[in-house]
Amino acid sequence: ADLPLMQKLQEMGADPLRTNVDGTKAIIACAGVGVLAVGDYPGTVEEVEACIRHLIQWGVPLNAVDNNG
């Protein structure tokens, strides 16, 4: 969860509803679901909560699902 990076992407016009090849949306990835690999660190609880709050304010719906359901 990298809020400064998310804010920079937003400034640059990124689409928060765009998905990866698995259909994973930003809010799912922000929560650390389905994106971790060996050595990855999703961030602290506070960092994750801040990113999720930011995405909600950005208009991202909470009911997101990926291709895995």
PDB file of N, CA and C in Angstrom:
ATOM      1  N   ALA A   1       0.853  -1.169   0.000  1.00  0.00           N
ATOM      2  CA  ALA A   1       0.000   0.000   0.000  1.00  0.00           C
ATOM      3  C   ALA A   1       0.898   1.231   0.000  1.00  0.00           C
ATOM      4  N   ASP A   2       0.867   1.946  -1.115  1.00  0.00           N
ATOM      5  CA  ASP A   2       1.765   3.087  -1.290  1.00  0.00           C
ATOM      6  C   ASP A   2       0.944   4.312  -1.670  1.00  0.00           C
ATOM      7  N   LEU A   3       0.446   5.017  -0.663  1.00  0.00           N
ATOM      8  CA  LEU A   3      -0.435   6.162  -0.898  1.00  0.00           C
ATOM      9  C   LEU A   3       0.229   7.256  -1.736  1.00  0.00           C
ATOM     10  N   PRO A   4       1.483   7.643  -1.463  1.00  0.00           N
ATOM     11  CA  PRO A   4       2.098   8.678  -2.314  1.00  0.00           C
ATOM     12  C   PRO A   4       2.146   8.270  -3.796  1.00  0.00           C
ATOM     13  N   LEU A   5       2.415   7.004  -4.066  1.00  0.00           N
ATOM     14  CA  LEU A   5       2.431   6.535  -5.453  1.00  0.00           C
ATOM     15  C   LEU A   5       1.021   6.587  -6.046  1.00  0.00           C
ATOM     16  N   MET A   6       0.025   6.167  -5.283  1.00  0.00           N
ATOM     17  CA  MET A   6      -1.353   6.224  -5.768  1.00  0.00           C
ATOM     18  C   MET A   6      -1.763   7.656  -6.083  1.00  0.00           C
ATOM     19  N   GLN A   7      -1.379   8.582  -5.218  1.00  0.00           N
ATOM     20  CA  GLN A   7      -1.720   9.984  -5.448  1.00  0.00           C
ATOM     21  C   GLN A   7      -1.042  10.515  -6.708  1.00  0.00           C
ATOM     22  N   LYS A   8       0.191  10.118  -6.932  1.00  0.00           N
ATOM     23  CA  LYS A   8       0.917  10.539  -8.141  1.00  0.00           C
ATOM     24  C   LYS A   8       0.256   9.957  -9.380  1.00  0.00           C
ATOM     25  N   LEU A   9      -0.145   8.681  -9.320  1.00  0.00           N
ATOM     26  CA  LEU A   9      -0.829   8.058 -10.451  1.00  0.00           C
ATOM     27  C   LEU A   9      -2.154   8.768 -10.736  1.00  0.00           C
ATOM     28  N   GLN A  10      -2.848   9.153  -9.679  1.00  0.00           N
ATOM     29  CA  GLN A  10      -4.105   9.874  -9.846  1.00  0.00           C
ATOM     30  C   GLN A  10      -3.859  11.211 -10.541  1.00  0.00           C
ATOM     31  N   GLU A  11      -2.825  11.932 -10.109  1.00  0.00           N
ATOM     32  CA  GLU A  11      -2.475  13.211 -10.728  1.00  0.00           C
ATOM     33  C   GLU A  11      -2.166  13.044 -12.215  1.00  0.00           C
ATOM     34  N   MET A  12      -1.613  11.884 -12.566  1.00  0.00           N
ATOM     35  CA  MET A  12      -1.226  11.614 -13.949  1.00  0.00           C
ATOM     36  C   MET A  12      -2.369  11.041 -14.781  1.00  0.00           C
ATOM     37  N   GLY A  13      -3.556  10.889 -14.161  1.00  0.00           N
ATOM     38  CA  GLY A  13      -4.716  10.445 -14.912  1.00  0.00           C
ATOM     39  C   GLY A  13      -4.967   8.956 -14.928  1.00  0.00           C
ATOM     40  N   ALA A  14      -4.393   8.225 -14.001  1.00  0.00           N
ATOM     41  CA  ALA A  14      -4.596   6.777 -13.958  1.00  0.00           C
ATOM     42  C   ALA A  14      -6.067   6.438 -13.735  1.00  0.00           C
ATOM     43  N   ASP A  15      -6.480   5.308 -14.255  1.00  0.00           N
ATOM     44  CA  ASP A  15      -7.848   4.821 -14.102  1.00  0.00           C
ATOM     45  C   ASP A  15      -7.893   3.836 -12.938  1.00  0.00           C
ATOM     46  N   PRO A  16      -8.530   4.191 -11.819  1.00  0.00           N
ATOM     47  CA  PRO A  16      -8.545   3.315 -10.653  1.00  0.00           C
ATOM     48  C   PRO A  16      -9.427   2.086 -10.833  1.00  0.00           C
ATOM     49  N   LEU A  17     -10.189   2.030 -11.915  1.00  0.00           N
ATOM     50  CA  LEU A  17     -11.048   0.871 -12.167  1.00  0.00           C
ATOM     51  C   LEU A  17     -10.414  -0.130 -13.123  1.00  0.00           C
ATOM     52  N   ARG A  18      -9.280   0.215 -13.665  1.00  0.00           N
ATOM     53  CA  ARG A  18      -8.575  -0.700 -14.569  1.00  0.00           C
ATOM     54  C   ARG A  18      -8.095  -1.917 -13.782  1.00  0.00           C
ATOM     55  N   THR A  19      -8.077  -3.063 -14.431  1.00  0.00           N
ATOM     56  CA  THR A  19      -7.682  -4.297 -13.750  1.00  0.00           C
ATOM     57  C   THR A  19      -6.404  -4.868 -14.344  1.00  0.00           C
ATOM     58  N   ASN A  20      -5.820  -5.814 -13.608  1.00  0.00           N
ATOM     59  CA  ASN A  20      -4.692  -6.556 -14.176  1.00  0.00           C
ATOM     60  C   ASN A  20      -5.251  -7.756 -14.954  1.00  0.00           C
ATOM     61  N   VAL A  21      -4.398  -8.657 -15.411  1.00  0.00           N
ATOM     62  CA  VAL A  21      -4.844  -9.787 -16.232  1.00  0.00           C
ATOM     63  C   VAL A  21      -5.774 -10.736 -15.481  1.00  0.00           C
ATOM     64  N   ASP A  22      -5.726 -10.731 -14.153  1.00  0.00           N
ATOM     65  CA  ASP A  22      -6.605 -11.578 -13.348  1.00  0.00           C
ATOM     66  C   ASP A  22      -7.906 -10.880 -12.975  1.00  0.00           C
ATOM     67  N   GLY A  23      -8.095  -9.676 -13.480  1.00  0.00           N
ATOM     68  CA  GLY A  23      -9.288  -8.912 -13.140  1.00  0.00           C
ATOM     69  C   GLY A  23      -9.210  -8.268 -11.774  1.00  0.00           C
ATOM     70  N   THR A  24      -8.013  -8.217 -11.199  1.00  0.00           N
ATOM     71  CA  THR A  24      -7.833  -7.628  -9.875  1.00  0.00           C
ATOM     72  C   THR A  24      -7.866  -6.113  -9.973  1.00  0.00           C
ATOM     73  N   LYS A  25      -8.771  -5.507  -9.231  1.00  0.00           N
ATOM     74  CA  LYS A  25      -8.897  -4.055  -9.213  1.00  0.00           C
ATOM     75  C   LYS A  25      -7.980  -3.471  -8.136  1.00  0.00           C
ATOM     76  N   ALA A  26      -7.764  -2.171  -8.211  1.00  0.00           N
ATOM     77  CA  ALA A  26      -6.851  -1.490  -7.289  1.00  0.00           C
ATOM     78  C   ALA A  26      -7.232  -1.698  -5.831  1.00  0.00           C
ATOM     79  N   ILE A  27      -8.527  -1.676  -5.535  1.00  0.00           N
ATOM     80  CA  ILE A  27      -8.938  -1.796  -4.137  1.00  0.00           C
ATOM     81  C   ILE A  27      -8.633  -3.191  -3.594  1.00  0.00           C
ATOM     82  N   ILE A  28      -8.705  -4.207  -4.456  1.00  0.00           N
ATOM     83  CA  ILE A  28      -8.365  -5.566  -4.040  1.00  0.00           C
ATOM     84  C   ILE A  28      -6.857  -5.674  -3.823  1.00  0.00           C
ATOM     85  N   ALA A  29      -6.103  -5.123  -4.758  1.00  0.00           N
ATOM     86  CA  ALA A  29      -4.646  -5.159  -4.635  1.00  0.00           C
ATOM     87  C   ALA A  29      -4.196  -4.375  -3.412  1.00  0.00           C
ATOM     88  N   CYS A  30      -4.841  -3.239  -3.155  1.00  0.00           N
ATOM     89  CA  CYS A  30      -4.495  -2.416  -2.002  1.00  0.00           C
ATOM     90  C   CYS A  30      -4.671  -3.195  -0.703  1.00  0.00           C
ATOM     91  N   ALA A  31      -5.689  -4.037  -0.676  1.00  0.00           N
ATOM     92  CA  ALA A  31      -5.942  -4.852   0.510  1.00  0.00           C
ATOM     93  C   ALA A  31      -4.966  -6.029   0.608  1.00  0.00           C
ATOM     94  N   GLY A  32      -4.141  -6.221  -0.428  1.00  0.00           N
ATOM     95  CA  GLY A  32      -3.148  -7.285  -0.401  1.00  0.00           C
ATOM     96  C   GLY A  32      -3.673  -8.633  -0.833  1.00  0.00           C
ATOM     97  N   VAL A  33      -4.845  -8.659  -1.456  1.00  0.00           N
ATOM     98  CA  VAL A  33      -5.455  -9.920  -1.875  1.00  0.00           C
ATOM     99  C   VAL A  33      -4.983 -10.296  -3.263  1.00  0.00           C
ATOM    100  N   GLY A  34      -4.412 -11.478  -3.400  1.00  0.00           N
ATOM    101  CA  GLY A  34      -4.066 -12.018  -4.697  1.00  0.00           C
ATOM    102  C   GLY A  34      -2.896 -11.373  -5.405  1.00  0.00           C
ATOM    103  N   VAL A  35      -2.098 -10.584  -4.711  1.00  0.00           N
ATOM    104  CA  VAL A  35      -0.995  -9.914  -5.392  1.00  0.00           C
ATOM    105  C   VAL A  35       0.357 -10.185  -4.749  1.00  0.00           C
ATOM    106  N   LEU A  36       0.357 -10.885  -3.652  1.00  0.00           N
ATOM    107  CA  LEU A  36       1.611 -11.085  -2.938  1.00  0.00           C
ATOM    108  C   LEU A  36       2.435 -12.220  -3.529  1.00  0.00           C
ATOM    109  N   ALA A  37       3.704 -11.994  -3.616  1.00  0.00           N
ATOM    110  CA  ALA A  37       4.674 -12.997  -4.021  1.00  0.00           C
ATOM    111  C   ALA A  37       5.729 -13.049  -2.923  1.00  0.00           C
ATOM    112  N   VAL A  38       6.577 -14.025  -2.990  1.00  0.00           N
ATOM    113  CA  VAL A  38       7.628 -14.157  -1.994  1.00  0.00           C
ATOM    114  C   VAL A  38       8.410 -12.852  -1.912  1.00  0.00           C
ATOM    115  N   GLY A  39       8.542 -12.323  -0.712  1.00  0.00           N
ATOM    116  CA  GLY A  39       9.286 -11.096  -0.495  1.00  0.00           C
ATOM    117  C   GLY A  39       8.447  -9.831  -0.576  1.00  0.00           C
ATOM    118  N   ASP A  40       7.196  -9.931  -1.034  1.00  0.00           N
ATOM    119  CA  ASP A  40       6.326  -8.748  -1.085  1.00  0.00           C
ATOM    120  C   ASP A  40       5.830  -8.405   0.305  1.00  0.00           C
ATOM    121  N   TYR A  41       5.603  -7.126   0.537  1.00  0.00           N
ATOM    122  CA  TYR A  41       5.097  -6.642   1.817  1.00  0.00           C
ATOM    123  C   TYR A  41       3.935  -5.708   1.533  1.00  0.00           C
ATOM    124  N   PRO A  42       2.722  -6.034   2.000  1.00  0.00           N
ATOM    125  CA  PRO A  42       1.564  -5.212   1.671  1.00  0.00           C
ATOM    126  C   PRO A  42       1.514  -3.874   2.392  1.00  0.00           C
ATOM    127  N   GLY A  43       2.313  -3.682   3.400  1.00  0.00           N
ATOM    128  CA  GLY A  43       2.295  -2.447   4.174  1.00  0.00           C
ATOM    129  C   GLY A  43       1.650  -2.666   5.526  1.00  0.00           C
ATOM    130  N   THR A  44       1.709  -1.650   6.343  1.00  0.00           N
ATOM    131  CA  THR A  44       1.104  -1.734   7.667  1.00  0.00           C
ATOM    132  C   THR A  44      -0.411  -1.617   7.545  1.00  0.00           C
ATOM    133  N   VAL A  45      -1.105  -1.946   8.611  1.00  0.00           N
ATOM    134  CA  VAL A  45      -2.556  -1.807   8.626  1.00  0.00           C
ATOM    135  C   VAL A  45      -2.935  -0.361   8.336  1.00  0.00           C
ATOM    136  N   GLU A  46      -2.223   0.562   8.924  1.00  0.00           N
ATOM    137  CA  GLU A  46      -2.517   1.984   8.728  1.00  0.00           C
ATOM    138  C   GLU A  46      -2.324   2.398   7.270  1.00  0.00           C
ATOM    139  N   GLU A  47      -1.252   1.906   6.635  1.00  0.00           N
ATOM    140  CA  GLU A  47      -0.994   2.235   5.225  1.00  0.00           C
ATOM    141  C   GLU A  47      -2.086   1.669   4.321  1.00  0.00           C
ATOM    142  N   VAL A  48      -2.475   0.435   4.587  1.00  0.00           N
ATOM    143  CA  VAL A  48      -3.526  -0.201   3.786  1.00  0.00           C
ATOM    144  C   VAL A  48      -4.840   0.552   3.961  1.00  0.00           C
ATOM    145  N   GLU A  49      -5.201   0.880   5.202  1.00  0.00           N
ATOM    146  CA  GLU A  49      -6.441   1.620   5.449  1.00  0.00           C
ATOM    147  C   GLU A  49      -6.428   2.977   4.757  1.00  0.00           C
ATOM    148  N   ALA A  50      -5.303   3.667   4.781  1.00  0.00           N
ATOM    149  CA  ALA A  50      -5.202   4.978   4.131  1.00  0.00           C
ATOM    150  C   ALA A  50      -5.398   4.843   2.619  1.00  0.00           C
ATOM    151  N   CYS A  51      -4.824   3.819   2.032  1.00  0.00           N
ATOM    152  CA  CYS A  51      -4.969   3.612   0.589  1.00  0.00           C
ATOM    153  C   CYS A  51      -6.401   3.245   0.228  1.00  0.00           C
ATOM    154  N   ILE A  52      -7.030   2.401   1.024  1.00  0.00           N
ATOM    155  CA  ILE A  52      -8.417   2.030   0.748  1.00  0.00           C
ATOM    156  C   ILE A  52      -9.324   3.253   0.880  1.00  0.00           C
ATOM    157  N   ARG A  53      -9.115   4.058   1.922  1.00  0.00           N
ATOM    158  CA  ARG A  53      -9.896   5.294   2.072  1.00  0.00           C
ATOM    159  C   ARG A  53      -9.715   6.206   0.852  1.00  0.00           C
ATOM    160  N   HIS A  54      -8.484   6.317   0.397  1.00  0.00           N
ATOM    161  CA  HIS A  54      -8.200   7.168  -0.768  1.00  0.00           C
ATOM    162  C   HIS A  54      -8.934   6.648  -2.000  1.00  0.00           C
ATOM    163  N   LEU A  55      -8.907   5.353  -2.227  1.00  0.00           N
ATOM    164  CA  LEU A  55      -9.590   4.781  -3.386  1.00  0.00           C
ATOM    165  C   LEU A  55     -11.098   5.005  -3.312  1.00  0.00           C
ATOM    166  N   ILE A  56     -11.663   4.888  -2.121  1.00  0.00           N
ATOM    167  CA  ILE A  56     -13.096   5.133  -1.962  1.00  0.00           C
ATOM    168  C   ILE A  56     -13.416   6.592  -2.296  1.00  0.00           C
ATOM    169  N   GLN A  57     -12.590   7.509  -1.801  1.00  0.00           N
ATOM    170  CA  GLN A  57     -12.789   8.931  -2.110  1.00  0.00           C
ATOM    171  C   GLN A  57     -12.619   9.202  -3.608  1.00  0.00           C
ATOM    172  N   TRP A  58     -11.832   8.383  -4.266  1.00  0.00           N
ATOM    173  CA  TRP A  58     -11.561   8.507  -5.696  1.00  0.00           C
ATOM    174  C   TRP A  58     -12.731   7.943  -6.507  1.00  0.00           C
ATOM    175  N   GLY A  59     -13.684   7.290  -5.816  1.00  0.00           N
ATOM    176  CA  GLY A  59     -14.873   6.775  -6.478  1.00  0.00           C
ATOM    177  C   GLY A  59     -14.858   5.290  -6.768  1.00  0.00           C
ATOM    178  N   VAL A  60     -13.901   4.570  -6.218  1.00  0.00           N
ATOM    179  CA  VAL A  60     -13.816   3.130  -6.446  1.00  0.00           C
ATOM    180  C   VAL A  60     -14.845   2.417  -5.557  1.00  0.00           C
ATOM    181  N   PRO A  61     -15.696   1.565  -6.142  1.00  0.00           N
ATOM    182  CA  PRO A  61     -16.685   0.857  -5.328  1.00  0.00           C
ATOM    183  C   PRO A  61     -16.051  -0.214  -4.446  1.00  0.00           C
ATOM    184  N   LEU A  62     -16.682  -0.468  -3.318  1.00  0.00           N
ATOM    185  CA  LEU A  62     -16.180  -1.468  -2.380  1.00  0.00           C
ATOM    186  C   LEU A  62     -16.513  -2.892  -2.776  1.00  0.00           C
ATOM    187  N   ASN A  63     -17.450  -3.086  -3.664  1.00  0.00           N
ATOM    188  CA  ASN A  63     -17.910  -4.431  -3.996  1.00  0.00           C
ATOM    189  C   ASN A  63     -17.121  -5.064  -5.147  1.00  0.00           C
ATOM    190  N   ALA A  64     -15.866  -4.764  -5.256  1.00  0.00           N
ATOM    191  CA  ALA A  64     -15.036  -5.272  -6.344  1.00  0.00           C
ATOM    192  C   ALA A  64     -14.735  -6.762  -6.155  1.00  0.00           C
ATOM    193  N   VAL A  65     -14.719  -7.479  -7.267  1.00  0.00           N
ATOM    194  CA  VAL A  65     -14.293  -8.877  -7.277  1.00  0.00           C
ATOM    195  C   VAL A  65     -13.331  -9.055  -8.454  1.00  0.00           C
ATOM    196  N   ASP A  66     -12.523 -10.103  -8.386  1.00  0.00           N
ATOM    197  CA  ASP A  66     -11.628 -10.397  -9.498  1.00  0.00           C
ATOM    198  C   ASP A  66     -12.134 -11.650 -10.212  1.00  0.00           C
ATOM    199  N   ASN A  67     -11.338 -12.168 -11.142  1.00  0.00           N
ATOM    200  CA  ASN A  67     -11.750 -13.347 -11.906  1.00  0.00           C
ATOM    201  C   ASN A  67     -11.888 -14.598 -11.043  1.00  0.00           C
ATOM    202  N   ASN A  68     -11.342 -14.551  -9.833  1.00  0.00           N
ATOM    203  CA  ASN A  68     -11.426 -15.693  -8.914  1.00  0.00           C
ATOM    204  C   ASN A  68     -12.632 -15.596  -7.992  1.00  0.00           C
ATOM    205  N   GLY A  69     -13.405 -14.537  -8.137  1.00  0.00           N
ATOM    206  CA  GLY A  69     -14.623 -14.385  -7.346  1.00  0.00           C
ATOM    207  C   GLY A  69     -14.419 -13.564  -6.142  1.00  0.00           C
TER     208      GLY A  69
END
